Amino acid sequence: MRLVILEDYDQASEWAAKYICNRIIQFKPSQGRYFTLGLPTGNTPLGCYKKLIEYHKKGDLSFKYVKTFNMDEYVGLPRNHPESYHSYMWNNFFKHIDIDPNNAHILDGNAPDLQAECDAFEKKIEEAGGIDLFVGGIGPDGHIAFNEPGSSLSSRTRLKTLAMDTILANAKYFDGDLSKVPTMALTVGVGTVMDAREVMILITGAHKAFALYKAIEEGVNHMWTVSAFQQHPRTIFVCDEDATLELRVKTVKYFKG
Amino acid sequence: MPSNKSVSDAPIVQFTNCRILRSHQLQREDLWVREGKILNPEKLFFEEKGSADIQLDCKDSIIAPGFIDVQINGGFGVDFSLATDDFKSGIDLVSQKILSHGVTSFCPTLVTSPPAVYHQVLPQISIRNGGAHGAGILGAHLEGPFISKEKKGAHPEHCLRTFEAGAFQDLLATYGSLDCVRIVTLAPEMKRSSEVIWELTKRGICVSLGHSVANLSQAEDAVQHGATFITHLFNAMLPFHHRDPGIVGLLTSDKIPAGRRVFYGMISDGIHTNPAALRIAHRAHPKGLVLVTDAIAGMGLAPGRHTLGQQVVEIDGLNTYIAGTKTLSGSVATMDTCVRHFQEATGCSAEIALEAASLHPAQLLGIEHKKGTLNYDSDADFLMLNDDLYVQATYIAGEEVWRQDALGM
């Protein structure tokens, strides 16, 4: 893996955005030859999205020939609910860029047949030629997307019940009312992300430090599903200093050097 | 990029680089319009997989809902209370001219007149949508003749009437037809007014209290029977008194039926009310304030003599009086001037000033689901303004109907 350590959240966001931007530009996407990007939600990638929007507005980056696949979406939350991942992606990314709406794929948590929706999503990824770069985050419990502790490391896109940790962490977005927080979500599987040609995990903040330690300094373990990426040929972990607080000095020095 | 044709073939316009008034705040968001209505771009993106056909850079303008003037007696030499042969072209002229003041909908107002005038004029007023031809007409505002002699203001005394004898039937006979009537101003202390107010309210006509010597309890009674508006607060009514606030007391009355709001018109031209009075009213009941022009035929014309129904008025700068007196009679202010003066006098935010001329009149008339806001699916009647709230362009149903030319007019 590559472990890229930046001083703070803003610098980490900018590094990640520049990486994505360069990847897209180097790929030279065109009609019929799209760059496929896997995308996360949550607090961590907000800075990265802002930077990407900046590059787009400056005229340096176009999403005209980019296809995106989001990692997850809540089940049972109306699409236009302010906390749905559709709303998140629209407000924080899609409405500011020139992506073709037909190329922006997000799981539909209100589909009549949820498993069929998941299967169709896997098929769309396959039809798009697979994912060139999957960008993700890490939960405090080490999960990637909603692959909660105990998820199979070869899992595919499916319906998952959310862990209590996750529900508690999400409560702040639902007026602190636990009864309003969704308890299920559709998510890409660990296996789905592992299939991507390249993976970039964004991890910032001291509250994620322990999860990062478990993910890269301990063994591959289904209790810390991000650890699966130890076995991926091309993964980059982008973090800030605070996220490295639980790592060994030796590890940090090695990757900083 | 092309829009999705499965739902509609109509072009989608995206107004960018602007600050739009939505949810009571100026937000940095784009405004999307299709088929004359404000479009929800998120819904368009996810459900229709659509995108804009045309993108327009608004150069950092403010975009606000079009102004709605519920009390305007005429302008540019046209007097709505005069039954002339070319009445229709008169109303067309005014509706076209006020586009430059940011007014996209209005209620042509008739002052106290003899029945013959109502019978001739009212059938010539039709409720119609606005467009390049002019601002939309929401219906007539009939101010009088059922008003108080003591507070007639500029209204001709010989035309005042009561409905003591036949209540609503008397009113109907006087006006001839209520088909295109949207607002009626009357004095609630008049005998049998409760019945009349109730009948008018039942027919969806907004009843306004004005030109009256009613005390607070009579005013509250009127509100309980359906009245929801006060015509030019402070003017032509008893002054506020601490033991009987009169109609002014409605602003803080605790007898307003639950779920209802009393609105009040204010002519904020700097003449009809002292700025301190404007501030008192605004602070007492900010959500009820509706800016009106009460403009008369002389608005938009040079100073001098003009008519106001059966009267002759004299314009001197911003002041208009009954000729030879000091009785105020309407104004020559324009709606955008009123908005700016209101903001200056109260120190309120641009959002509040703009809403007083758009959202509040729409709420008064019960049309805020389609006018007075920039909410999704509302009629796309809006204005582009600069930071000082000068109107740069006016749009009705998504089409530009007026634009400030480069030299400034």
XYZ file of C-alpha atoms in Angstrom:
666
model
C 0.000 0.000 0.000
C 0.913 3.656 -0.100
C 0.358 5.655 3.058
C 0.317 9.364 2.301
C 0.411 11.519 5.411
C -0.490 15.203 5.115
C -0.330 17.745 7.889
C -4.029 18.498 8.263
C -7.511 17.868 6.861
C -7.312 20.582 4.209
C -4.025 19.367 2.839
C -5.173 15.763 2.836
C -8.335 16.782 0.970
C -6.341 18.722 -1.566
C -3.848 15.899 -2.113
C -6.663 13.436 -2.693
C -8.507 15.790 -5.056
C -5.344 16.443 -7.046
C -4.727 12.730 -7.317
C -8.234 12.074 -8.635
C -7.989 15.038 -10.986
C -4.671 13.861 -12.399
C -5.894 10.321 -12.792
C -8.863 11.514 -14.839
C -6.790 13.870 -16.982
C -4.089 11.270 -17.632
C -6.748 8.751 -18.639
C -7.984 11.194 -21.330
C -11.622 10.046 -21.169
C -13.718 10.538 -24.280
C -16.966 9.496 -25.951
C -17.268 5.760 -25.379
C -14.193 5.614 -23.140
C -15.300 6.740 -19.689
C -13.289 7.045 -16.512
C -15.159 5.191 -13.778
C -14.972 6.547 -10.265
C -16.320 4.999 -7.062
C -17.445 7.661 -4.577
C -18.032 7.933 -0.820
C -20.206 10.149 1.359
C -19.812 11.427 4.923
C -17.793 14.207 6.483
C -14.338 13.111 5.423
C -14.605 13.573 1.646
C -16.312 16.999 1.791
C -13.026 18.888 1.475
C -11.994 16.690 -1.423
C -15.276 17.320 -3.245
C -14.893 21.063 -2.723
C -11.477 20.967 -4.322
C -12.661 18.919 -7.272
C -15.453 21.448 -7.826
C -12.859 24.216 -7.708
C -10.764 22.516 -10.381
C -13.861 22.066 -12.488
C -14.946 25.700 -12.146
C -11.451 26.836 -13.056
C -11.795 24.873 -16.270
C -9.087 22.351 -15.417
C -11.293 19.306 -14.969
C -14.398 18.074 -16.761
C -16.650 15.226 -15.666
C -18.316 14.946 -19.043
C -16.781 11.541 -19.673
C -16.708 10.308 -16.090
C -19.054 7.665 -14.705
C -19.574 7.521 -10.973
C -20.783 4.768 -8.673
C -21.592 5.655 -5.091
C -20.856 3.168 -2.351
C -24.117 3.104 -0.501
C -27.554 4.570 0.304
C -29.959 4.284 3.183
C -32.970 2.034 2.850
C -36.399 3.560 3.292
C -35.297 7.187 3.372
C -37.055 9.255 0.667
C -34.661 10.203 -2.111
C -35.184 13.910 -1.449
C -34.695 13.637 2.333
C -31.906 16.061 3.278
C -29.887 13.211 4.828
C -30.166 10.776 1.937
C -26.974 10.082 0.050
C -28.711 11.256 -3.123
C -29.161 14.670 -1.503
C -25.595 14.618 -0.267
C -24.178 13.885 -3.697
C -26.407 16.423 -5.426
C -25.661 19.260 -3.014
C -21.990 18.553 -2.426
C -20.933 17.454 -5.863
C -23.237 16.809 -8.812
C -24.970 20.178 -8.930
C -21.605 21.972 -9.240
C -20.099 19.909 -12.056
C -20.843 18.869 -15.625
C -21.494 15.168 -15.127
C -24.165 13.579 -17.338
C -27.011 12.465 -15.010
C -27.116 9.134 -16.848
C -23.600 8.461 -15.646
C -24.145 9.152 -11.961
C -25.164 5.912 -10.285
C -26.426 5.676 -6.735
C -28.216 2.676 -5.212
C -31.958 3.201 -4.801
C -32.887 2.514 -1.196
C -36.580 2.624 -2.095
C -36.490 0.052 -4.881
C -39.349 -2.454 -4.720
C -36.872 -5.380 -4.836
C -33.759 -4.392 -2.931
C -31.616 -7.395 -3.831
C -32.492 -6.977 -7.507
C -31.423 -3.345 -7.195
C -28.076 -4.484 -5.758
C -27.580 -7.076 -8.485
C -28.403 -4.497 -11.141
C -25.819 -2.152 -9.614
C -23.106 -4.817 -9.849
C -24.125 -5.362 -13.458
C -23.880 -1.641 -14.241
C -20.350 -1.582 -12.852
C -19.466 -4.572 -14.960
C -21.000 -3.007 -18.070
C -19.023 0.167 -17.426
C -15.858 -1.908 -17.602
C -15.204 -1.981 -13.869
C -14.065 0.846 -11.597
C -10.824 2.675 -12.382
C -10.516 4.348 -9.004
C -12.670 3.647 -5.975
C -12.519 6.405 -3.350
C -13.672 5.437 0.103
C -13.572 6.320 3.756
C -13.330 4.343 6.959
C -15.797 4.175 9.804
C -14.658 4.420 13.445
C -15.316 0.680 13.581
C -13.089 0.106 10.571
C -15.882 -0.440 8.094
C -15.663 0.464 4.415
C -19.002 1.644 2.956
C -21.560 -0.128 5.167
C -19.594 -3.342 5.407
C -19.968 -3.474 9.155
C -17.781 -5.644 11.404
C -18.470 -9.260 10.508
C -19.137 -8.583 6.819
C -17.606 -11.117 4.467
C -14.449 -9.818 2.825
C -15.651 -11.276 -0.461
C -19.111 -9.723 -0.199
C -20.929 -8.092 -3.106
C -23.512 -5.286 -3.238
C -26.309 -6.164 -0.846
C -28.658 -5.084 1.936
C -27.003 -4.616 5.336
C -28.301 -3.885 8.818
C -26.357 -1.045 10.357
C -24.262 -1.553 13.476
C -25.197 0.355 16.635
C -21.906 2.267 16.389
C -22.900 3.524 12.970
C -26.443 4.408 14.038
C -25.091 6.353 17.016
C -22.573 8.139 14.821
C -25.359 9.085 12.386
C -27.794 10.314 15.023
C -26.362 13.812 14.879
C -27.693 14.155 11.329
C -31.210 13.238 12.457
C -31.712 15.776 15.240
C -30.103 13.410 17.732
C -33.232 11.249 17.566
C -32.212 7.606 17.326
C -35.672 6.559 16.183
C -35.281 8.668 13.047
C -31.973 7.118 11.948
C -32.262 4.476 9.203
C -31.296 1.002 10.363
C -30.592 -0.561 6.993
C -28.664 0.363 3.916
C -27.695 -0.929 0.506
C -23.955 -1.097 0.148
C -21.261 -2.247 -2.238
C -19.472 -5.244 -0.837
C -15.857 -5.474 0.206
C -15.354 -7.711 -2.819
C -16.960 -5.092 -5.062
C -14.429 -2.456 -4.000
C -11.565 -4.939 -4.139
C -12.396 -5.437 -7.846
C -11.510 -1.813 -8.586
C -8.238 -1.267 -10.418
C -7.166 1.270 -7.815
C -8.463 2.161 -4.355
C -7.947 5.359 -2.366
C -9.084 5.486 1.262
C -9.406 8.888 2.948
C -8.902 8.881 6.699
C -8.729 12.065 8.725
C -9.119 12.932 12.379
C -8.043 11.411 15.665
C -11.343 9.538 16.052
C -10.377 7.392 13.079
C -6.846 6.697 14.305
C -7.620 3.400 15.989
C -9.483 2.128 12.945
C -6.516 3.023 10.737
C -4.180 1.152 13.088
C -6.412 -1.917 12.959
C -6.727 -1.657 9.197
C -3.034 -1.526 8.322
C -0.947 -2.700 11.251
C -2.945 -5.729 12.287
C -4.060 -8.689 10.211
C -6.731 -8.982 7.570
C -9.874 -9.411 9.619
C -13.595 -9.279 8.879
C -14.111 -7.246 12.061
C -12.167 -4.375 10.512
C -13.254 -4.677 6.908
C -10.914 -1.984 5.546
C -8.088 -4.406 6.377
C -9.079 -6.362 3.250
C -7.218 -3.779 1.184
C -3.923 -5.078 2.467
C -4.467 -7.656 -0.259
C -5.287 -5.175 -3.018
C -2.450 -4.514 -5.506
C -2.990 -0.748 -5.658
C -4.326 0.967 -2.554
C -3.459 4.410 -1.227
C -4.398 5.535 2.279
C -4.514 9.327 2.448
C -4.553 10.693 5.974
C -3.742 13.655 8.181
C -1.361 13.618 11.160
C -4.182 13.073 13.637
C -5.284 9.878 11.936
C -1.807 8.385 12.457
C -1.886 8.811 16.231
C -2.332 5.083 16.926
C 0.299 3.918 14.449
C 3.814 2.887 15.355
C 6.397 5.596 14.921
C 8.282 3.144 12.713
C 5.353 2.857 10.301
C 4.846 6.593 10.070
C 8.547 7.291 9.575
C 8.764 4.689 6.860
C 5.931 6.156 4.838
C 6.906 9.745 5.452
C 10.445 9.008 4.385
C -26.428 19.150 -22.513
C -29.843 18.009 -23.724
C -32.712 17.563 -21.324
C -34.545 14.330 -21.003
C -37.456 14.203 -23.393
C -39.477 11.591 -21.564
C -41.214 14.119 -19.327
C -41.180 17.308 -21.356
C -39.748 18.710 -24.562
C -39.623 22.232 -23.224
C -36.203 23.828 -22.861
C -34.678 23.985 -19.405
C -32.985 27.221 -18.415
C -30.446 27.370 -15.604
C -29.727 30.810 -14.126
C -26.251 30.642 -12.585
C -23.969 32.936 -10.633
C -26.777 34.432 -8.581
C -28.170 34.604 -5.072
C -31.765 33.487 -4.856
C -34.311 34.299 -2.180
C -35.520 30.992 -0.872
C -36.646 29.886 2.604
C -36.362 33.500 3.756
C -32.650 33.641 2.926
C -30.511 34.756 0.038
C -28.744 31.539 -0.956
C -26.038 30.947 -3.486
C -28.011 28.522 -5.657
C -28.882 28.309 -9.308
C -32.463 28.938 -10.422
C -33.899 26.405 -12.840
C -36.944 27.131 -14.991
C -39.021 25.014 -17.354
C -42.404 25.731 -18.927
C -42.906 28.898 -16.952
C -42.335 27.277 -13.564
C -39.456 26.951 -11.133
C -37.932 23.525 -11.606
C -36.416 21.211 -9.017
C -32.969 20.443 -10.451
C -32.293 17.538 -8.093
C -35.489 15.830 -9.182
C -34.593 16.592 -12.787
C -31.129 15.051 -12.310
C -32.125 11.854 -10.517
C -35.593 11.133 -11.922
C -35.426 12.435 -15.465
C -31.639 12.285 -15.900
C -32.070 15.763 -17.343
C -29.850 18.798 -17.466
C -29.963 22.390 -18.630
C -30.403 23.357 -22.264
C -29.436 26.962 -21.655
C -27.238 28.398 -18.920
C -27.393 32.115 -18.168
C -24.787 33.891 -16.065
C -26.581 36.382 -13.811
C -23.395 38.227 -12.877
C -23.947 37.814 -9.141
C -27.433 39.381 -9.190
C -30.015 38.856 -6.509
C -32.986 36.897 -7.816
C -36.221 37.494 -5.921
C -39.868 36.665 -6.580
C -41.702 39.326 -8.587
C -43.439 42.058 -6.585
C -47.187 41.922 -6.085
C -48.988 45.274 -5.692
C -52.429 44.843 -4.141
C -53.263 48.532 -4.079
C -52.608 50.594 -7.207
C -55.146 53.101 -8.506
C -53.488 53.782 -11.847
C -50.392 55.411 -13.239
C -48.873 56.990 -16.319
C -51.978 59.088 -16.827
C -54.353 56.135 -16.427
C -56.966 56.202 -13.652
C -58.680 52.868 -12.934
C -61.653 54.687 -11.400
C -62.484 56.542 -14.605
C -64.874 54.796 -16.982
C -63.234 55.897 -20.211
C -63.728 54.395 -23.664
C -60.171 53.152 -23.778
C -60.179 51.687 -20.264
C -58.785 48.374 -21.469
C -55.808 49.975 -23.185
C -55.279 52.034 -20.021
C -54.974 48.948 -17.849
C -52.719 47.368 -20.465
C -50.466 50.412 -20.402
C -50.099 50.394 -16.629
C -49.547 46.641 -16.486
C -46.795 46.982 -19.049
C -45.123 49.991 -17.445
C -44.974 48.594 -13.917
C -42.809 45.706 -15.119
C -39.898 48.116 -14.823
C -40.766 48.614 -11.142
C -40.516 44.874 -10.556
C -44.269 44.293 -10.310
C -45.281 41.021 -11.917
C -48.854 40.808 -10.544
C -51.260 43.474 -9.304
C -54.778 44.307 -8.215
C -56.102 47.325 -10.108
C -57.764 49.421 -7.417
C -60.905 51.515 -7.723
C -61.548 54.264 -5.197
C -65.059 55.207 -4.063
C -67.103 55.758 -7.222
C -70.757 55.956 -8.276
C -72.339 52.585 -9.149
C -72.302 53.464 -12.836
C -68.519 53.490 -12.806
C -68.320 50.037 -11.223
C -70.881 48.689 -13.668
C -68.907 49.977 -16.630
C -65.383 49.319 -15.423
C -65.502 46.013 -13.590
C -66.607 43.934 -16.594
C -63.559 45.292 -18.403
C -61.153 43.941 -15.823
C -60.250 40.323 -16.335
C -58.040 38.117 -14.246
C -55.176 37.168 -16.504
C -51.621 35.909 -16.484
C -48.771 38.282 -17.023
C -46.276 38.114 -19.828
C -44.418 40.323 -22.241
C -47.591 42.385 -22.504
C -47.480 43.272 -18.830
C -47.925 42.244 -15.230
C -50.605 39.712 -14.392
C -53.969 40.892 -13.044
C -55.065 39.076 -9.909
C -58.430 40.811 -9.652
C -59.754 44.220 -8.661
C -59.389 45.885 -5.288
C -62.509 47.907 -4.481
C -61.658 50.530 -1.908
C -65.027 51.967 -0.942
C -67.738 53.187 -1.187
C -68.701 51.464 2.075
C -66.371 53.526 4.180
C -66.548 56.084 6.928
C -67.361 59.698 6.184
C -64.966 60.866 8.882
C -62.084 58.990 7.331
C -62.868 59.354 3.651
C -59.467 60.844 2.895
C -59.414 61.588 -0.812
C -62.634 59.690 -1.542
C -65.610 61.760 -2.749
C -68.185 62.169 0.007
C -71.190 62.183 -2.276
C -70.402 58.655 -3.404
C -70.102 57.098 0.049
C -72.733 54.480 0.830
C -73.918 52.191 3.554
C -75.311 48.670 3.357
C -77.630 49.115 6.297
C -80.739 48.264 4.296
C -79.828 45.183 2.301
C -76.327 44.203 3.538
C -74.632 42.016 0.953
C -77.339 42.604 -1.669
C -76.711 46.338 -1.428
C -73.023 45.762 -1.984
C -73.663 43.510 -4.957
C -76.050 46.018 -6.478
C -73.503 48.799 -6.074
C -70.659 46.902 -7.679
C -72.745 45.019 -10.228
C -70.501 42.001 -10.334
C -67.942 40.437 -8.046
C -66.527 38.095 -10.684
C -63.121 39.683 -10.936
C -63.000 41.233 -7.485
C -60.180 40.103 -5.248
C -60.212 42.580 -2.348
C -62.853 44.851 -0.859
C -61.963 47.601 1.624
C -64.747 48.626 3.960
C -65.295 50.194 7.353
C -66.315 47.503 9.841
C -68.138 49.838 12.226
C -70.885 50.179 9.606
C -74.161 48.449 10.437
C -74.421 44.882 9.106
C -70.783 44.788 8.153
C -70.336 41.375 9.815
C -72.828 39.794 7.419
C -71.207 41.477 4.451
C -67.721 40.467 5.526
C -68.855 36.902 5.991
C -70.524 36.777 2.567
C -67.482 38.233 0.830
C -65.098 35.886 2.629
C -67.293 32.946 1.689
C -66.841 33.925 -1.951
C -63.063 33.938 -1.596
C -62.835 37.724 -1.606
C -60.307 39.229 0.768
C -61.902 41.770 3.087
C -59.782 44.687 4.193
C -60.492 47.220 6.928
C -59.827 50.838 6.103
C -61.118 54.386 5.909
C -62.748 53.678 9.238
C -63.256 54.939 12.768
C -63.641 51.423 14.154
C -62.366 50.664 17.631
C -60.314 47.586 18.311
C -63.232 45.444 19.333
C -65.146 46.248 16.135
C -62.009 45.489 14.159
C -61.527 42.171 15.959
C -65.134 41.284 15.292
C -64.542 41.954 11.619
C -61.498 39.679 11.664
C -63.517 36.969 13.318
C -66.000 37.236 10.480
C -63.238 36.846 7.931
C -61.387 40.117 7.391
C -57.661 39.534 6.869
C -56.193 42.839 5.688
C -55.835 46.436 6.796
C -55.725 49.080 4.084
C -52.768 51.464 4.404
C -52.193 51.106 8.144
C -52.307 54.370 10.085
C -53.780 56.327 7.185
C -57.540 56.960 7.246
C -58.171 55.324 10.584
C -58.176 56.345 14.221
C -54.699 56.861 15.578
C -53.294 54.359 18.022
C -54.526 55.088 21.525
C -53.212 53.191 24.503
C -56.694 52.421 25.830
C -58.198 51.710 22.464
C -55.631 50.961 19.814
C -58.314 50.858 17.120
C -57.567 49.007 13.921
C -53.852 49.414 14.577
C -54.323 47.158 17.602
C -54.996 44.212 15.293
C -51.240 43.906 14.851
C -50.899 42.548 18.362
C -54.456 41.413 19.058
C -54.946 38.133 20.880
C -58.382 37.658 19.347
C -57.187 36.609 15.919
C -58.591 33.129 15.143
C -55.995 30.387 15.392
C -54.104 29.683 12.194
C -54.987 33.044 10.677
C -52.811 36.043 10.186
C -53.851 39.658 9.793
C -51.889 41.446 7.082
C -51.555 45.187 6.769
C -50.669 47.383 3.839
C -48.077 50.088 4.216
C -47.195 52.776 1.745
C -43.511 53.184 2.483
C -42.888 56.201 0.298
C -41.521 58.287 3.154
C -44.641 60.467 3.171
C -47.666 58.449 4.198
C -46.070 57.314 7.397
C -43.200 58.574 9.458
C -40.342 56.066 9.379
C -40.698 55.652 13.141
C -44.322 54.575 12.676
C -43.264 52.176 9.926
C -40.711 50.702 12.312
C -43.214 50.337 15.138
C -45.610 48.453 12.901
C -42.863 46.293 11.423
C -41.437 45.380 14.810
C -44.863 44.662 16.279
C -45.908 42.286 13.487
C -43.178 41.739 10.895
C -44.844 38.786 9.181
C -47.963 40.764 8.319
C -46.442 43.723 6.544
C -47.447 44.096 2.904
C -45.877 46.872 0.867
C -48.325 48.645 -1.445
C -47.842 51.691 -3.669
C -51.397 53.112 -3.604
C -50.130 54.758 -6.795
C -52.378 57.124 -8.675
C -52.615 58.220 -12.294
C -49.843 60.738 -11.825
C -47.284 58.089 -10.976
C -44.678 58.051 -13.688
C -45.683 61.478 -14.956
C -44.447 64.990 -14.383
C -45.705 66.972 -11.368
C -49.002 68.805 -11.813
C -52.720 68.025 -11.761
C -54.245 64.631 -12.415
C -57.506 62.867 -11.642
C -58.228 60.250 -8.991
C -61.727 59.023 -9.764
C -64.101 61.880 -9.132
C -61.414 64.116 -7.652
C -58.582 66.280 -8.937
C -55.220 65.786 -7.283
C -52.023 67.762 -7.382
C -48.556 66.233 -7.484
C -45.605 68.042 -6.029
C -42.512 65.857 -5.921
C -43.470 62.705 -4.021
C -46.464 64.346 -2.392
C -49.938 64.067 -3.823
C -52.827 66.022 -2.336
C -56.436 66.714 -3.174
C -56.019 69.872 -5.262
C -55.990 72.897 -2.993
C -55.787 70.914 0.251
C -53.291 69.064 2.403
C -55.213 65.795 2.272
C -52.970 63.029 1.027
C -54.429 61.161 -1.923
C -52.543 58.137 -3.027
C -48.891 58.247 -3.963
C -46.638 58.426 -6.954
C -44.175 55.989 -5.501
C -43.135 52.934 -7.436
C -42.990 49.498 -5.809
C -39.231 49.171 -6.034
C -38.826 52.603 -4.427
C -41.088 51.447 -1.615
C -38.992 48.326 -1.100
C -35.797 50.329 -0.912
C -37.284 52.951 1.367
C -38.688 50.255 3.626
C -35.275 48.646 3.955
C -33.618 51.954 4.651
C -36.187 53.067 7.224
C -36.261 49.814 9.162
C -32.675 48.689 8.653
C -34.034 45.276 7.819
C -32.321 42.717 5.621
C -32.811 42.600 1.879
C -34.697 39.324 2.367
C -37.284 40.919 4.643
C -37.731 43.942 2.398
C -38.195 41.759 -0.658
C -40.633 39.412 1.081
C -42.815 42.333 2.171
C -43.492 42.994 -1.517
C -43.743 39.405 -2.716
C -44.289 36.612 -0.207
C -46.592 38.532 2.114
C -49.038 39.799 -0.550
C -49.091 36.265 -1.976
C -49.908 34.868 1.465
C -52.599 37.521 1.928
C -54.308 36.374 -1.262
C -53.754 32.706 -0.512
C -51.679 32.156 -3.653
C -48.266 31.490 -2.136
C -48.255 27.985 -3.564
C -47.695 29.548 -6.990
C -46.699 33.208 -6.534
C -44.497 35.188 -4.223
C -41.761 32.586 -3.788
C -39.075 30.803 -5.768
C -40.178 27.408 -4.494
C -40.200 24.469 -6.866
C -43.296 24.372 -9.098
C -44.111 28.041 -8.422
C -44.776 30.347 -11.336
C -41.430 31.628 -12.590
C -42.197 35.318 -11.992
C -38.977 36.798 -10.723
C -36.650 39.782 -10.717
C -32.933 40.296 -11.037
C -31.802 43.037 -8.698
C -28.500 44.533 -7.695
C -27.337 44.725 -4.091
C -29.088 48.074 -3.625
C -32.355 46.455 -4.696
C -32.645 48.236 -8.023
C -34.480 46.048 -10.533
C -32.246 45.043 -13.445
C -34.609 42.644 -15.200
C -38.128 41.293 -14.808
C -39.231 37.793 -15.769
C -42.750 36.387 -16.005
C -43.315 32.652 -16.535
C -39.592 32.307 -17.106
C -39.481 34.821 -19.989
C -37.647 38.120 -19.753
C -40.286 40.844 -20.050
C -38.213 43.870 -19.111
C -34.545 44.690 -18.812
C -32.759 47.768 -17.595
C -30.899 49.073 -20.610
C -27.216 49.855 -20.327
C -27.717 53.598 -20.140
C -30.155 53.235 -17.253
C -33.744 54.526 -17.422
